[in-house]
Short mmCIF file of C-alpha atoms in Angstrom, two decimals:
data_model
loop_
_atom_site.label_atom_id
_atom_site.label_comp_id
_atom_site.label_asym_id
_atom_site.label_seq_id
_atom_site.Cartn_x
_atom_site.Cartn_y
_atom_site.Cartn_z
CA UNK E 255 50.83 201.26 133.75
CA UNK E 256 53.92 201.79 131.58
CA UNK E 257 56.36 200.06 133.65
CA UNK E 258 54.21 197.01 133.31
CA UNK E 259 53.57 196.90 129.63
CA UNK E 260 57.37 197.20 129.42
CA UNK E 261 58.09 194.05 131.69
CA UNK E 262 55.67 192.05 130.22
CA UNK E 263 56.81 192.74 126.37
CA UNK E 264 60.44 191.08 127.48
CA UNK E 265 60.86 187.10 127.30
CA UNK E 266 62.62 185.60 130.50
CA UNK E 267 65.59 183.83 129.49
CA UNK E 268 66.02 180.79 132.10
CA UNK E 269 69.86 179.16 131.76
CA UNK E 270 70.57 175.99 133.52
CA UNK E 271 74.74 175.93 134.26
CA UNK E 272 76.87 173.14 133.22
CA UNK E 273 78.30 171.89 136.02
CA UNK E 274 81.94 170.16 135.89
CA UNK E 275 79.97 167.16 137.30
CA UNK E 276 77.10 167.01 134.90
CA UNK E 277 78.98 166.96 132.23
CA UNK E 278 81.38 163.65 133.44
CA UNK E 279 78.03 162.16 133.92
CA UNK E 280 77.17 162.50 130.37
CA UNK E 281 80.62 161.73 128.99
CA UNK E 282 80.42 158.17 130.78
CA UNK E 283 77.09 157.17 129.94
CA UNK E 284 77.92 158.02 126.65
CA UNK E 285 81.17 155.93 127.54
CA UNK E 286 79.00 152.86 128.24
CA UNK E 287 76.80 153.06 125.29
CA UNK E 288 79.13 152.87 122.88
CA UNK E 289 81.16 150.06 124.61
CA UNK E 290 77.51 148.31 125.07
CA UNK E 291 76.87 148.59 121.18
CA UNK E 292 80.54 147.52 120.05
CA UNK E 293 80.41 144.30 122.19
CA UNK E 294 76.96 143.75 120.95
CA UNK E 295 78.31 143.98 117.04
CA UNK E 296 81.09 142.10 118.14
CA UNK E 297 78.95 139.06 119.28
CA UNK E 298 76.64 139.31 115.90
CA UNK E 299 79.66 139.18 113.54
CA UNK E 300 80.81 136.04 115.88
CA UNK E 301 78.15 134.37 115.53
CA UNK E 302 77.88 135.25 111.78
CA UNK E 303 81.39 134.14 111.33
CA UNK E 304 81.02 131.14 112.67
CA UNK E 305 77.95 129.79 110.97
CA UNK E 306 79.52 130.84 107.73
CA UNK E 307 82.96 130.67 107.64
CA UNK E 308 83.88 129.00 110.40
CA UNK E 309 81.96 125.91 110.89
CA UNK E 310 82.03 124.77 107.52
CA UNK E 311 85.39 125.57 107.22
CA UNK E 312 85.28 122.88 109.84
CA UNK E 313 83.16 120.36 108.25
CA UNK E 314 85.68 120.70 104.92
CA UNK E 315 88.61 119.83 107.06
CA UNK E 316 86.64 116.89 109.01
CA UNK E 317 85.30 115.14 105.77
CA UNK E 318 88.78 116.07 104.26
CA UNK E 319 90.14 114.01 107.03
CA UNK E 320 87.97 110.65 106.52
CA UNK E 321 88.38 110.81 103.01
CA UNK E 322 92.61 110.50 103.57
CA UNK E 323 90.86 107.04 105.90
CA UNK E 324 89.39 105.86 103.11
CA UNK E 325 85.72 107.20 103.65
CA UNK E 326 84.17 108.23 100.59
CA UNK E 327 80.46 108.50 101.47
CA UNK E 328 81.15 111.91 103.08
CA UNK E 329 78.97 114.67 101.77
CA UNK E 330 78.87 118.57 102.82
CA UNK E 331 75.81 120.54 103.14
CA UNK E 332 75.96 124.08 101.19
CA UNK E 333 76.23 126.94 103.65
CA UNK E 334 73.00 129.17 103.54
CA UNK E 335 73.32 132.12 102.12
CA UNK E 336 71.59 135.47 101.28
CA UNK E 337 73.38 136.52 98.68
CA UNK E 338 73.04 133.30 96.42
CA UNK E 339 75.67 130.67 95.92
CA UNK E 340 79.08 132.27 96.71
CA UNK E 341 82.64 130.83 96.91
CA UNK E 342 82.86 129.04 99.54
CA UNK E 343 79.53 126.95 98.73
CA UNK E 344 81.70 126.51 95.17
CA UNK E 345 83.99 125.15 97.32
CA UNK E 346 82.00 122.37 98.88
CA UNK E 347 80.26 121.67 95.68
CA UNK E 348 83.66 120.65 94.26
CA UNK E 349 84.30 118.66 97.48
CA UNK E 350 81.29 116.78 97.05
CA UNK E 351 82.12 116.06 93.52
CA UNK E 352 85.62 115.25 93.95
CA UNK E 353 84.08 113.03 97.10
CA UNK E 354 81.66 111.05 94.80
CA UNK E 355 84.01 110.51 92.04
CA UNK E 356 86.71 108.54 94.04
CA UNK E 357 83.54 106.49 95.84
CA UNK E 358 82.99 105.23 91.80
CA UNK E 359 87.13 105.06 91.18
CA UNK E 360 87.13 102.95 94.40
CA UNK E 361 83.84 100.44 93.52
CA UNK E 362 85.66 100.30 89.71
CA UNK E 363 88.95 99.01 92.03
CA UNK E 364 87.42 96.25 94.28
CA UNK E 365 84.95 95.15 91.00
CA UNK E 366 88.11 95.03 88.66
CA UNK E 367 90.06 93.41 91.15
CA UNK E 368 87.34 90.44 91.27
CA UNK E 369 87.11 90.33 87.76
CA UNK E 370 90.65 89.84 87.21
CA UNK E 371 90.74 87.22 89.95
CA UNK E 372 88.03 85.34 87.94
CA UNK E 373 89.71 86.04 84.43
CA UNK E 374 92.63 84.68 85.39
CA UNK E 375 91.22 81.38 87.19
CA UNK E 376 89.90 79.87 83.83
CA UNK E 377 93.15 79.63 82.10
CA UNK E 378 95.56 78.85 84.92
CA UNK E 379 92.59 75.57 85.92
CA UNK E 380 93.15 74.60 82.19
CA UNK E 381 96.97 74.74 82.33
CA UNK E 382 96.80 72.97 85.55
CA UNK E 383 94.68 70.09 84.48
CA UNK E 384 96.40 69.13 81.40
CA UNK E 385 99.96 69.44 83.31
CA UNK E 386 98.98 66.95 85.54
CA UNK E 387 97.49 64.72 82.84
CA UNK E 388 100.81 65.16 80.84
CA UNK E 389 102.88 63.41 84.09
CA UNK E 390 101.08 60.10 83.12
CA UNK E 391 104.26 57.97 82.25
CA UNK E 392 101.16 55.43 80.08
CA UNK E 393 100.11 58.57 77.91
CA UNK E 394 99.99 58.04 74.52
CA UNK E 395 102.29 60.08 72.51
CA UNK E 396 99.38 61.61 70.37
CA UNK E 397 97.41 62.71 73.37
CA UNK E 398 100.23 64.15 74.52
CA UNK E 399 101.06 66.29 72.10
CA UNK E 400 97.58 67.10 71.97
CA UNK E 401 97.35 68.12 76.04
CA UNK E 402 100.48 69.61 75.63
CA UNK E 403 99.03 72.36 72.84
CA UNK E 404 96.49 72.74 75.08
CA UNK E 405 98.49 73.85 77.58
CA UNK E 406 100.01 76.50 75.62
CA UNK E 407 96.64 77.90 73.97
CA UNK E 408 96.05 77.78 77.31
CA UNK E 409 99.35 79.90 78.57
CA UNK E 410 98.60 82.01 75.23
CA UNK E 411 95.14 83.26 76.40
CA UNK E 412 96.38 84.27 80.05
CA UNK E 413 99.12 86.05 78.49
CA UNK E 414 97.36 88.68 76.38
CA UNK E 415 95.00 88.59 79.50
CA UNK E 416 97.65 90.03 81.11
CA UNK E 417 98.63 92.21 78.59
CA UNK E 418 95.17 93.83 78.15
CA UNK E 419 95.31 94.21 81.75
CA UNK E 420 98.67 96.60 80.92
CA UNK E 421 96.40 98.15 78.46
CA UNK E 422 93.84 100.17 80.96
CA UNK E 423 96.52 102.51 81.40
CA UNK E 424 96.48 103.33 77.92
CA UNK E 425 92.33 102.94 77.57
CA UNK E 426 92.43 105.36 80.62
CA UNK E 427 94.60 107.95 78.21
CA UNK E 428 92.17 107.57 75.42
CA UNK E 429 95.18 105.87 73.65
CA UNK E 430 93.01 103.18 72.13
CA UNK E 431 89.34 102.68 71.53
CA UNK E 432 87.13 100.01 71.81
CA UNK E 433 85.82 98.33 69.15
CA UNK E 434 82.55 95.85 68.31
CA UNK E 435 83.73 92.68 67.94
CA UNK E 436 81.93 89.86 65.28
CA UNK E 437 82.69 86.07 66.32
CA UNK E 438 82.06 82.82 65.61
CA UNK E 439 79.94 81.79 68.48
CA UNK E 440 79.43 77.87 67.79
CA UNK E 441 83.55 77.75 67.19
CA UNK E 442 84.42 79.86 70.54
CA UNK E 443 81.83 76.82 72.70
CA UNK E 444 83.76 74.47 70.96
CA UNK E 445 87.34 75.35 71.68
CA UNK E 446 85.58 76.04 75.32
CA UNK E 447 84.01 72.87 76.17
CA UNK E 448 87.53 71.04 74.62
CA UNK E 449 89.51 72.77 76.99
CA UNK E 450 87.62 70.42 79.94
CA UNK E 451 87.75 67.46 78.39
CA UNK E 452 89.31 66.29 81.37
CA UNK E 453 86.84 66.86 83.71
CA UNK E 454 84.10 65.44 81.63
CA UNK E 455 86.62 62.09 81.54
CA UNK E 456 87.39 61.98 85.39
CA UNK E 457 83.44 62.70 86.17
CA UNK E 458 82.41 59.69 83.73
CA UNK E 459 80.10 62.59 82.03
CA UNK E 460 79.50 62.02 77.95
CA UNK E 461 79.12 65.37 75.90
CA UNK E 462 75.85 65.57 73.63
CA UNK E 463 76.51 68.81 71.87
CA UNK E 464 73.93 70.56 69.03
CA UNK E 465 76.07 73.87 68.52
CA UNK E 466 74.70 75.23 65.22
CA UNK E 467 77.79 76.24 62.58
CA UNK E 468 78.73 79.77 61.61
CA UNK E 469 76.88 81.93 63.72
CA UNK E 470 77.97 84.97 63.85
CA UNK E 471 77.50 87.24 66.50
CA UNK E 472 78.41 90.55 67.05
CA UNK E 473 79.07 92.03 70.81
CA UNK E 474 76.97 94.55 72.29
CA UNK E 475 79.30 96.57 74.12
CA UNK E 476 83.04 97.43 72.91
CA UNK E 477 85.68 95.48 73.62
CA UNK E 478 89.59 96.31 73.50
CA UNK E 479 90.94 92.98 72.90
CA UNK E 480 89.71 90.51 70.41
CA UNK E 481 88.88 86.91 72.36
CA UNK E 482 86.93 88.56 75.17
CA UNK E 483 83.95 87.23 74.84
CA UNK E 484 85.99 83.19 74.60
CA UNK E 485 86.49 83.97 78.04
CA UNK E 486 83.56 84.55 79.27
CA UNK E 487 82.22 81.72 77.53
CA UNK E 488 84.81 79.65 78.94
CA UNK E 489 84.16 80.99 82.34
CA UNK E 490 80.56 79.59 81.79
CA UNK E 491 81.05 76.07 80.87
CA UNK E 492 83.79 75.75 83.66
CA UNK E 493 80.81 76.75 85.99
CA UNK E 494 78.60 74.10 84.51
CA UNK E 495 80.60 71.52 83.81
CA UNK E 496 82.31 71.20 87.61
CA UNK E 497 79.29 71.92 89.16
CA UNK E 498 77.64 69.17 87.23
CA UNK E 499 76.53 65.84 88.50
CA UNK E 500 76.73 62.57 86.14
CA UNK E 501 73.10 62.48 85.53
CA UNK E 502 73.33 64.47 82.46
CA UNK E 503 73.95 68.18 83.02
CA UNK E 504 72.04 70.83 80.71
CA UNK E 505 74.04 73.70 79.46
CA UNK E 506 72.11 76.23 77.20
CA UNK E 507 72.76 79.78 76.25
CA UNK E 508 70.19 81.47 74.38
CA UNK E 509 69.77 85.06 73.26
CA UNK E 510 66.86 87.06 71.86
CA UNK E 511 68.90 89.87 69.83
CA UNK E 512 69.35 89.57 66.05
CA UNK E 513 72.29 87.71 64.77
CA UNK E 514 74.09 89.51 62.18
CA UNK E 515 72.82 88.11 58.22
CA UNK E 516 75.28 86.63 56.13
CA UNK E 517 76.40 90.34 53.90
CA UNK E 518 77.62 91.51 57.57
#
C-alpha cells in the first residue's frame, strides 16, 4: 500500500528530444516567413511610392514638358494625402500657379500684339493719304501746306505711340503710374474727323457735324500717355467713315456717365 502512495505522489516528466532534423525544419520555415513578409512590405512601400512620389513626380515633369511647347492649360491634381497638405502637393500648387500665370502673360501678348497692330494703322492710313494727295502737281499751295501739317501731326502721334509702347517696360517696373486723364471731347472728334477729309472728298460724302463745345470728359480708367483716348476716337470715325456709303452715314457716340461741371 506504501509503495503505491509513493508512485502516485510523483509527477511523470515526459521530454520530447530535439532532433538535429527538427530543428532545420523550424529554422527554414522560419526562413520563409520572414522572406514572405519582407517581399510583402517591399511591394506595399512600391506601390506607396509610386502613387505618391513617383507618379506625380511624373505628371510634374510631363506638364513641365508641354509648358517648354507652349501649352499653358496644363493643370496638376494634388496628391492625396493623410497627413494634410505636405511638400510635394506645395509643389504642384506652385506649378499650377506659375502654369496659370503665363496662360494670362501669353493672352496679354497675342491681345497687345493686336492692339498695337490696330494703333498703329490709324496714323500710318492718315500719313498715307495725304502723301499721295501732296504728289498732285495742280495742288494749291495753301492746301498743301495744309496736307503737309497733317502729315506730320500725323507722324507726331505714331511717334509717341511708339514711344509709349517703349514705356511698358517701365509701367511693368512700377516706374510710372497711370493717371486720369480730362479732355476736350468735341475738340479731339474734330481734329479726328479732319484727319479724313480725304476720304469724305473721294467718296462725294458732305459732313453735317453738331459736336457740342467744351465738353469735358474725364477717362474712366488710367492712362499713361496723354492723347489716348484721340486714338481711339480716331480709330472710330476711320471705321465709320470707310465703311460708309454716300447715302448719308450716321456716326453717334453717346455716353450715360456724368461729365465733369465746369469747377473740375
Amino acid at each position: 500500500m506504501s509503495h503505491k502512495g509513493q508512485t502516485g505522489s510523483n509527477p511523470v516528466n515526459m521530454e520530447v528530444p530535439l532532433t538535429l532534423e527538427m530543428i532545420e525544419v523550424a529554422a527554414k520555415l522560419t526562413f520563409g516567413n520572414v522572406v514572405l513578409i519582407s517581399l510583402l512590405c517591399t511591394v506595399i512601400d512600391s506601390m506607396r511610392r509610386w502613387f505618391t512620389v513617383t507618379r506625380p513626380v511624373q505628371r510634374i515633369a510631363d506638364a513641365a514638358e508641354k509648358i517648354t511647347e507652349g501649352d499653358f492649360s496644363v493643370h496638376i491634381q494634388p496628391v492625396f494625402s493623410m497627413g494634410g497638405q505636405d511638400g510635394l502637393n506645395t509643389i504642384i500648387h506652385s506649378f499650377n500657379r506659375m502654369a496659370q500665370e503665363l496662360s494670362g502673360i501669353e493672352t496679354l501678348r497675342t491681345d497687345f500684339i493686336s492692339n498695337v497692330s490696330h494703333e498703329l494703322k490709324t496714323p500710318l492710313a492718315v500719313i498715307q493719304n495725304y502723301g499721295t494727295m501732296l504728289q498732285q502737281p495742280e495742288l494749291p499751295e495753301e492746301l498743301r501746306q495744309e496736307y503737309a501739317k497733317t502729315v506730320t501731326d500725323a507722324s507726331r502721334r505714331l511717334a509717341d505711340l511708339i514711344t509709349n509702347i517703349l514705356k511698358l517696360n517701365k509701367l511693368e517696373s512700377q516706374q510710372i503710374y497711370p493717371e486720369k486723364e480730362v479732355f476736350d471731347l468735341g475738340e479731339q472728334l474734330c481734329e479726328c474727323l479732319l484727319a479724313f477729309e480725304d476720304i469724305w472728298e473721294e467718296k462725294g460724302m458732305e459732313l453735317d457735324t453738331d459736336i457740342a463745345e467744351d465738353v469735358a470728359v474725364r477717362s474712366r480708367r488710367p492712362v499713361c500717355q496723354p492723347g489716348q483716348h484721340r486714338r481711339g476716337a480716331g480709330q472710330r470715325v476711320s471705321g465709320t467713315v470707310r465703311k460708309a456709303v454716300v447715302s448719308a452715314p450716321e456716326f453717334q457716340r453717346r455716353s450715360k456717365g456724368k461729365g465733369l461741371t465746369a469747377h473740375h
